XYZ file of C-alpha atoms in Angstrom:
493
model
C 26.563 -6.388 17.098
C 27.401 -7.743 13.804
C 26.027 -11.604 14.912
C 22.559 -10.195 15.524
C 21.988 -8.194 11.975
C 24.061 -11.101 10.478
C 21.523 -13.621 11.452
C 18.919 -11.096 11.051
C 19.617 -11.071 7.251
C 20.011 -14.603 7.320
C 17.144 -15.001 8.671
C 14.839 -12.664 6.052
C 16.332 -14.368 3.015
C 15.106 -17.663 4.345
C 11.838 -16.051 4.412
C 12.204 -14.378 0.883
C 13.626 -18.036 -0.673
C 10.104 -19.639 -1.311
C 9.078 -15.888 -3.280
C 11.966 -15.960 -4.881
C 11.419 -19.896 -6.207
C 7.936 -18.696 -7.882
C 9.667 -15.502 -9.722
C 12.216 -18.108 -11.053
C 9.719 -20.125 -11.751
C 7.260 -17.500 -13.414
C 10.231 -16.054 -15.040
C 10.987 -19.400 -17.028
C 7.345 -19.906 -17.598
C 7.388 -16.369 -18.836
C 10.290 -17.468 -21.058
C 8.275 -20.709 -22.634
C 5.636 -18.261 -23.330
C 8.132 -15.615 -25.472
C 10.829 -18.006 -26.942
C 8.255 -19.315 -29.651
C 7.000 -16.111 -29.797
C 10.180 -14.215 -30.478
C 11.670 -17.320 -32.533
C 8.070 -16.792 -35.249
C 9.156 -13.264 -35.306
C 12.738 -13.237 -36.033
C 11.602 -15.848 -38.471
C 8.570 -14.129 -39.964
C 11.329 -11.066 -40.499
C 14.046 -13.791 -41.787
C 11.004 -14.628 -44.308
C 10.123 -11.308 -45.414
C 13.812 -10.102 -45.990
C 14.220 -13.649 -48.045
C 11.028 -12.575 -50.499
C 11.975 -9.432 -50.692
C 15.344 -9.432 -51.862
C 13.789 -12.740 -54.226
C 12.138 -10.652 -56.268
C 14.854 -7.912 -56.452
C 17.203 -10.991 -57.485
C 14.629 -12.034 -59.919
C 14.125 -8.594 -61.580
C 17.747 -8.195 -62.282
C 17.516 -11.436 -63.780
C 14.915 -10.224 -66.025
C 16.105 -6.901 -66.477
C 19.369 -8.183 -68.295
C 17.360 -7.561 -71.491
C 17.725 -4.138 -70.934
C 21.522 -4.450 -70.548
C 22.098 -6.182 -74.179
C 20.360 -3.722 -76.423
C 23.079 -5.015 -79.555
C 21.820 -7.806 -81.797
C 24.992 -10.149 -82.919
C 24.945 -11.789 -86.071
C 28.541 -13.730 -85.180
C 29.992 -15.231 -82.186
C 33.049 -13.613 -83.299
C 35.715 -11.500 -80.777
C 33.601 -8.425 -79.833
C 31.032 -10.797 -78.820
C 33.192 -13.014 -77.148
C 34.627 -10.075 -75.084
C 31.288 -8.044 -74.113
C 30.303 -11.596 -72.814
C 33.686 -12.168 -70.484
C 33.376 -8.348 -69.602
C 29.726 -8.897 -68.269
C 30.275 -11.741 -66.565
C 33.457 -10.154 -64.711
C 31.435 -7.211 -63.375
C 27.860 -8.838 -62.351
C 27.766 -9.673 -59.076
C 25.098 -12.465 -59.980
C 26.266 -14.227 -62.921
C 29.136 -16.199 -63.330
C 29.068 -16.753 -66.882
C 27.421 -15.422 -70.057
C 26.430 -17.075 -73.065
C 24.525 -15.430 -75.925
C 22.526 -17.931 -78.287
C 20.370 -16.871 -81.616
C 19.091 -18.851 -84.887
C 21.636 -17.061 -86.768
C 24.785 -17.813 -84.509
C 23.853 -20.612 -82.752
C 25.401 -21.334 -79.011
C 28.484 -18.564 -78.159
C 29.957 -18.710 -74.725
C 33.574 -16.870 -73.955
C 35.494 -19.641 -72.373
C 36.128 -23.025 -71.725
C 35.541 -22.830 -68.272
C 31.776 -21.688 -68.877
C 29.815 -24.293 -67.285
C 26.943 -22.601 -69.732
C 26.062 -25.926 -72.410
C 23.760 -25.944 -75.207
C 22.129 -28.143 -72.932
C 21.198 -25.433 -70.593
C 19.618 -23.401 -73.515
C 16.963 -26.255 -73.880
C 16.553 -27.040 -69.982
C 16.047 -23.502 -69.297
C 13.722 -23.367 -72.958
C 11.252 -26.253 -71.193
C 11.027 -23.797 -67.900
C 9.028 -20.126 -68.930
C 8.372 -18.203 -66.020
C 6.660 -15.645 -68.214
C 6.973 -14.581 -72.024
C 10.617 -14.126 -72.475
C 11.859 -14.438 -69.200
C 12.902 -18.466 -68.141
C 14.439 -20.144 -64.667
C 16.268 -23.636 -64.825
C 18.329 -25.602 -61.693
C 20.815 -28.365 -61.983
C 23.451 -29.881 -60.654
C 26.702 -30.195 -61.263
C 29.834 -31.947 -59.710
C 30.314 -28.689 -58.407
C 26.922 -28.079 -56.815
C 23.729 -26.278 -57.792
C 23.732 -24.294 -60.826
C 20.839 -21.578 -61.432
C 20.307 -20.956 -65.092
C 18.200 -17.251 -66.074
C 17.139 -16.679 -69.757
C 15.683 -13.834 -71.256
C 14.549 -13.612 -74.602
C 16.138 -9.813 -76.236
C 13.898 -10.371 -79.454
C 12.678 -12.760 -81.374
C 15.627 -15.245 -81.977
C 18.153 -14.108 -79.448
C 19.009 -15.333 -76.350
C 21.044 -14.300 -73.184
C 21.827 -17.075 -70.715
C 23.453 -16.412 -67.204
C 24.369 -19.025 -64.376
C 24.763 -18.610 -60.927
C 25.352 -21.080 -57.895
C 23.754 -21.391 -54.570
C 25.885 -19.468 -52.386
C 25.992 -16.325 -54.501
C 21.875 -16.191 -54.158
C 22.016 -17.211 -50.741
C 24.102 -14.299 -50.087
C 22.045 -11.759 -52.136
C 18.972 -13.156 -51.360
C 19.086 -13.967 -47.579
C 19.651 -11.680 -44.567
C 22.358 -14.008 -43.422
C 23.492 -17.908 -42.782
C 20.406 -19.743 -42.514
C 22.439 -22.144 -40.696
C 21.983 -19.734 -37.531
C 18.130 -21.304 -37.313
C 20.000 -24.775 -37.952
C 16.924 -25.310 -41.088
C 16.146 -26.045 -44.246
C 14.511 -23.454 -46.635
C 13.243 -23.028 -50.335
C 12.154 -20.254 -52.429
C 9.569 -20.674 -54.762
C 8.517 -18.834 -57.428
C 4.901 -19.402 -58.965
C 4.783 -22.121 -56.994
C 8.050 -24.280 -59.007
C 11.560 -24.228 -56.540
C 13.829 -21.477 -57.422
C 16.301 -21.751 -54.696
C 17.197 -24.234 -51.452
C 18.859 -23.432 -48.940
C 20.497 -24.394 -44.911
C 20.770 -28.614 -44.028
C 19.072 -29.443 -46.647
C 19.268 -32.965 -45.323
C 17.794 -31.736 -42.398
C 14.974 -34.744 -40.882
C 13.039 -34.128 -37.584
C 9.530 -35.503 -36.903
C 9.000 -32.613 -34.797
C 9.876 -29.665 -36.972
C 8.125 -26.487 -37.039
C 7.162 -24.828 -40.996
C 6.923 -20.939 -41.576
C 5.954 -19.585 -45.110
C 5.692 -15.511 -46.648
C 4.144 -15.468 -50.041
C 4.107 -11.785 -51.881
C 2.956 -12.202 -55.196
C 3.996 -15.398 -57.271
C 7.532 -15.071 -54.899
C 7.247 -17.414 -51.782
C 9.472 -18.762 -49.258
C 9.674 -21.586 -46.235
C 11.282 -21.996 -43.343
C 11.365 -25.447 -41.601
C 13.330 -25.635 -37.816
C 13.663 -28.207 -36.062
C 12.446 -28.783 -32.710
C 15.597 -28.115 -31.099
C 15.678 -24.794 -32.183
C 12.918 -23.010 -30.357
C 15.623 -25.038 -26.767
C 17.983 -23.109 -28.908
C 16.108 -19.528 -28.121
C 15.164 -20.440 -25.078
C 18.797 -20.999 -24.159
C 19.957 -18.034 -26.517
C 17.309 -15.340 -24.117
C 18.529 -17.458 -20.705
C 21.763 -16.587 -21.360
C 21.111 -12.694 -21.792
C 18.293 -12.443 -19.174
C 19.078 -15.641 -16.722
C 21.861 -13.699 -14.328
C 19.331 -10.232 -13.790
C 16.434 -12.617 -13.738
C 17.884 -14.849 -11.248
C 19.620 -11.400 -9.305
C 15.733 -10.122 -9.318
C 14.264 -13.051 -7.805
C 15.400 -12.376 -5.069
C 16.154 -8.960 -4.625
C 12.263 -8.477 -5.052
C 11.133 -9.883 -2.768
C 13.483 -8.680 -0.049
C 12.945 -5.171 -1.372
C 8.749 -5.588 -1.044
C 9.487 -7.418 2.372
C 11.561 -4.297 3.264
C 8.961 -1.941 2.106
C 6.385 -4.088 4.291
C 8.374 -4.047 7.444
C 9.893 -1.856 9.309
C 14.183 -1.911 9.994
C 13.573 -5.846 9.227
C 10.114 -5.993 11.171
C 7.227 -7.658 9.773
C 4.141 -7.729 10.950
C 3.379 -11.405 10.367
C 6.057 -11.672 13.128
C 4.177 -9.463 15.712
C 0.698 -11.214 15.246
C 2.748 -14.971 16.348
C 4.468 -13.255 19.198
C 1.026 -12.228 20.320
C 0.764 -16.063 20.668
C 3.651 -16.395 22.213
C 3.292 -14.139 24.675
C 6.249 -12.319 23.968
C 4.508 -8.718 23.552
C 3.124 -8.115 26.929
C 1.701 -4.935 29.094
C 3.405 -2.877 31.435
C 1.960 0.109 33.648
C 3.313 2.639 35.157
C 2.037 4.762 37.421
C 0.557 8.862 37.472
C 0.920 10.312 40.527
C -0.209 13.464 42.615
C 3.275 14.814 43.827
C 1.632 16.732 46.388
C 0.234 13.517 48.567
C 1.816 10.977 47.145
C -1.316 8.920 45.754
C -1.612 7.257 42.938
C -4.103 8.487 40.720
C -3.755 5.975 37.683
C -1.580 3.772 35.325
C -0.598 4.175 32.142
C -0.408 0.993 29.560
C 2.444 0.377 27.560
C 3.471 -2.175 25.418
C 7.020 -4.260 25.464
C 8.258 -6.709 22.944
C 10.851 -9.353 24.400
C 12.001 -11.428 20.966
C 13.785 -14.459 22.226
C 16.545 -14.109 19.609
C 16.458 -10.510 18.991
C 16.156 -9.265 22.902
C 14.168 -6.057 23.615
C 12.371 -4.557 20.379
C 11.502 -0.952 20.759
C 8.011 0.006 21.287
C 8.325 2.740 18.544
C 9.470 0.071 15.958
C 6.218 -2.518 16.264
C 3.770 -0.146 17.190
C 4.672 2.153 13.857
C 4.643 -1.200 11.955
C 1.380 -2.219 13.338
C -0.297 1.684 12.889
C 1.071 1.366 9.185
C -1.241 -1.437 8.535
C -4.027 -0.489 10.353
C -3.394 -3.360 13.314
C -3.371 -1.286 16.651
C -6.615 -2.172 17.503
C -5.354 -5.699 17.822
C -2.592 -4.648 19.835
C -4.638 -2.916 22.334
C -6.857 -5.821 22.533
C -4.010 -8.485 23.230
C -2.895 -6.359 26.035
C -6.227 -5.713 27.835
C -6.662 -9.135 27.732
C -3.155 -9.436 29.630
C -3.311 -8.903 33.733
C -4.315 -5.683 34.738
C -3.425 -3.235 37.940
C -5.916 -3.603 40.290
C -7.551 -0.005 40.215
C -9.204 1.554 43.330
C -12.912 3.367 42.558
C -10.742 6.796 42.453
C -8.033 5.305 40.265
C -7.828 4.982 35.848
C -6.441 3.081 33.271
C -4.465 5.638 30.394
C -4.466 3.745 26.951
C -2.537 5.097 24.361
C -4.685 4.990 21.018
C -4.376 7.067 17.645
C -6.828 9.841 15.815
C -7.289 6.801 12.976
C -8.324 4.269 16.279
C -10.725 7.095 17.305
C -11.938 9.105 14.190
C -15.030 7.335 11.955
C -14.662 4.204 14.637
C -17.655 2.661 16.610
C -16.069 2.096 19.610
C -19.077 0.420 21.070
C -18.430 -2.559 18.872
C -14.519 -2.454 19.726
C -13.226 -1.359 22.522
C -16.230 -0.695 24.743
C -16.943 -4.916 25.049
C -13.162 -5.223 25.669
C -13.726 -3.537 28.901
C -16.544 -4.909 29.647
C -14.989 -8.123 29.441
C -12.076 -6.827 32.140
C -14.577 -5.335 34.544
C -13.696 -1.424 33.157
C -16.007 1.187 32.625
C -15.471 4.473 30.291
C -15.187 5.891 33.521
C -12.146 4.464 34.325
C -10.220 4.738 30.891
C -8.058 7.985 30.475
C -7.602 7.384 26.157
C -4.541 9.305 25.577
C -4.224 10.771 22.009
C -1.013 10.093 19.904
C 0.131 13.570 18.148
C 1.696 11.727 14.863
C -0.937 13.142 12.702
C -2.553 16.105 12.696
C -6.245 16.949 13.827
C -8.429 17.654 10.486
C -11.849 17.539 9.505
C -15.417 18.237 11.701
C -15.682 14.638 11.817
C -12.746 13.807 13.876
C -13.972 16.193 16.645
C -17.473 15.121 16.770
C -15.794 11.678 17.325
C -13.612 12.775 20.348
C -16.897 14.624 21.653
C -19.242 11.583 21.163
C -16.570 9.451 23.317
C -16.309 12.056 26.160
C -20.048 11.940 25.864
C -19.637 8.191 26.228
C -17.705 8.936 29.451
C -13.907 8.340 28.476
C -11.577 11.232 29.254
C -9.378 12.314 26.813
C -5.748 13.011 26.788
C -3.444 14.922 24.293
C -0.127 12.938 24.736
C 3.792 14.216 24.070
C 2.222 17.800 24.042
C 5.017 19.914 22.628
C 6.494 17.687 19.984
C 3.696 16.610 17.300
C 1.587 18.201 14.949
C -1.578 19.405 16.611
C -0.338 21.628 19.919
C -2.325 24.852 20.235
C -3.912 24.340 17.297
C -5.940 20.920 18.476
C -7.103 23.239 21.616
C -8.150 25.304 19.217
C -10.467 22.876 17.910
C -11.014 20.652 20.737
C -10.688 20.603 24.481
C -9.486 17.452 26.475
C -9.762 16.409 29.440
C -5.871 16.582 30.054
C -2.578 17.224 28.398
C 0.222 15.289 29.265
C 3.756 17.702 28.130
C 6.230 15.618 26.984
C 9.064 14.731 28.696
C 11.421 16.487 26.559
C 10.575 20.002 28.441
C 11.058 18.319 31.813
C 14.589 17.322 31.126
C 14.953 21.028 30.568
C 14.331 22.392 33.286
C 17.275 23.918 35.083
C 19.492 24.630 31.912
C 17.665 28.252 31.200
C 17.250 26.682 27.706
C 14.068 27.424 25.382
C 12.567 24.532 26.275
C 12.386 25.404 29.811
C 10.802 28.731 29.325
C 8.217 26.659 27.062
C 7.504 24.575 29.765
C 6.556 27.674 32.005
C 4.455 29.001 29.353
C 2.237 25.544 28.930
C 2.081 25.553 32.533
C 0.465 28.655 32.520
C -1.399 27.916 29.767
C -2.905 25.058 31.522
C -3.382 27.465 34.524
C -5.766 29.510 32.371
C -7.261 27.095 30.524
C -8.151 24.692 33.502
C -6.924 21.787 31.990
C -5.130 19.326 34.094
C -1.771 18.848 33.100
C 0.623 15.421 33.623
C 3.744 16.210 33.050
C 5.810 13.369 32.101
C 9.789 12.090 31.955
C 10.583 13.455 36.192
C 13.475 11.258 36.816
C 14.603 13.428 40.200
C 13.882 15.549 43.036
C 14.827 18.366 41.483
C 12.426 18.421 38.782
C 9.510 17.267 40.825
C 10.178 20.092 43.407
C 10.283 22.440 40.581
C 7.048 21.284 39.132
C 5.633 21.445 42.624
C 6.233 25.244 42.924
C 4.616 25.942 39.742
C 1.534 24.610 40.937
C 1.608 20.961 38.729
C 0.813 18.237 41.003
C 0.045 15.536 38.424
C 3.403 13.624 37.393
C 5.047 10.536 35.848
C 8.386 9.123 35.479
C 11.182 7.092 37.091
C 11.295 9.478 40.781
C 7.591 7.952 41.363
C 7.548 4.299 39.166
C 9.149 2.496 36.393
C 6.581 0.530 34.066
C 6.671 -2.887 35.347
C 4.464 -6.192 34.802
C 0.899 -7.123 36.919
C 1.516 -10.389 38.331
């Protein structure tokens, strides 16, 4: 038992492997499409954050005027103390140094890196009236010089290096985007930062300008691999879980307990879905009054599939008419003048269908006349509309007789009599296996009996599998029967 649904799910993932391939494949083209896509964003945001905090940085800088409101006339102790003070509490500057006509240069240690030097460098470099920028470098590294002018005459000076405005002025370590970047400010370089010995002939540039403040971004190449391995990584395992549990789910959905209906149209081909009749007797002589057509599947692999399995498949997608096609086209019981041919067919075969252009040159075809067909209606959905039961009366019209099959157990019952009469009603075999065990069921089989007594509709009544319940049926006055006491369905050879 385990074999069979083993092989069977060996089977349907071989089928599902080629849908599968083309989500994995979709999925990474659907991955080429958003890795430069989300790398510009999280760049663009990387950007914005970076001018942004730039001009915060920029107005502290220029704001320091507003933190030295005292004028010194002496680079004497209390000087040399407020400037050691504010350089110990800024979290920008490293160093102070306060310069005017009157004192000259005053910085408060030795270790300033601050020179009179700086004063002039940072002079030759106005970024507006009273407020000045100046870089250099140092055997240290890159030194950022600020100067703001607090009135005529006097001078503050700060200096900074390039990791304390990298970590004010950037959202984090540039070195995440493995690039190179610069801030500018009215269009002169304020600030570099990442490899910036970073060389690629392939590298991709991203600028934000607000104002005089702007700021680029070069990657290289290898970054936007770098994404695309970054989102693989996160979404590679689902994506790869989905590809295939997709398509087996939508194959599911379009078969039936592992059924699909690709495989029913090849065994058609195959011959492996084939006709059987069996026959509908008059109990009281003995003669046979017709066959009924049913279809069997025999898979190679899989053995006997059950008729209710393909044939819901095939009436979920609208195929029956196919199937009843293939099997008139099969070998057929050879039917005396007196004798039919039952065909089981559903309200959706029957309702809104020209059966002229179907079924009616199908026959033909076979040597069959209306006549001779006994179209027994399925009960799986229930009769509705006007148009349904003009249908049924233009085919009696047409000369086929009409059956209501499995009365008893589906939807329509006494309410399709209501609405329309057919020729017959076959009572499902469900009430005959009743009889004898006092149960409802029997004394519902006594009432449709009766019912068909009053009515005048012939009734079949199906499933009689002994003497016992064909004697029984007898007394009641039913004389048309089927089941395994008169014939099992078997082939025409």
């Amino acid at each position: 038992m385990l074999l069979p649904k083993l092989r069977s799910l060996c089977h349907e993932a071989l089928r599902c492997s080629w849908d599968a391939l083309l989500l994995m494949l979709l999925g990474l083209a659907l991955l080429a499409l958003l890795a430069p896509l989300d790398l510009s964003y999280r760049t663009g945001q990387y950007l914005d954050f970076a001018v942004d905090r730039s001009a915060y940085v920029l107005k502290r800088m220029e704001n320091t005027r507003e933190r030295w409101p005292d004028r010194f006339t002496a680079c004497d102790a209390e000087l040399l103390d407020k400037l050691l003070v504010r350089a110990q509490h800024s979290s920008l500057a490293n160093d102070y140094a306060y310069i005017s006509d009157e004192i000259g240069f005053c910085r408060a240690a030795n270790n300033n890196e601050i020179t009179p030097y700086d004063y002039q460098l940072a002079l030759s470099n106005p970024i507006k009236p009273g407020f000045y920028l100046a870089r250099k470098t140092t055997l240290s590294g890159e030194l950022y010089l600020f100067m703001v002018e607090l009135s005529p005459g006097h001078y503050v000076m700060g200096n900074t290096n390039r990791q304390t405005l990298t970590d004010i002025m950037l959202p984090s370590d540039p070195a995440r985007f493995m690039a190179r970047g610069e801030l500018r400010y009215r269009k002169q370089p304020f600030l570099l930062f990442g490899d910036t010995d970073m060389t690629d002939p392939m590298e991709y540039r991203y600028i934000r300008t607000k104002g005089p403040i702007s700021a680029e971004l070069v990657l290289p190449s290898g970054q936007l691999g770098n994404t695309l391995k970054s989102w693989l990584s996160v979404v590679g395992v689902p994506w790869l879980a989905m590809s295939f549990a997709l398509p087996m789910w939508w194959r599911r959905k379009r078969s039936l307990q592992g059924l699909y209906l690709n495989d029913i149209e090849l065994c058609y081909q195959r011959g492996e879905i084939y006709p059987v009749y069996q026959p509908i007797v008059d109990a009281m002589t003995g003669e046979v009054l017709g066959y009924e057509q049913l279809a069997r599947w025999q898979h190679p692999s899989e053995g006997f599939v059950p008729p209710n399995l393909f044939v819901t498949l095939l009436e979920r997608h609208q195929r029956l008419n196919g199937l009843t096609t293939h099997l008139l086209n099969q070998a057929l019981p050879l039917l005396q003048p007196s004798q039919y041919l039952s065909l089981n067919l559903t309200l959706d075969q029957l309702a809104g269908q020209d059966l002229e252009s179907w079924l009616v040159p199908v026959l033909k075809q076979r040597g069959l006349s209306p006549a001779q067909i006994v179209i027994e209606i399925t009960e799986r959905d229930p009769l509705q509309g006007a148009d349904t039961v003009a249908s049924l009366v233009r085919l009696q019209q047409a000369g086929f007789r009409l059956a209501l099959d499995d009365f008893g157990t589906g939807h329509n019952d006494l309410g399709f009599l209501g609405q329309f009469r057919p020729d017959l009603i076959k009572i499902d075999k469900s009430y005959t296996q009743a009889i004898g065990t006092g149960g409802l069921k029997a004394t519902m089989l006594e009432a449709m009996i009766q019912m068909g007594v009053d009515s005048r509709i012939p009734l079949v009544v199906e499933g009689v599998e002994t003497e016992a319940q064909a004697e029984y049926l007898r007394q009641k006055g039913v004389a048309m029967m089927q089941g395994y006491f008169f014939g099992r369905p078997a082939r025409c050879e």
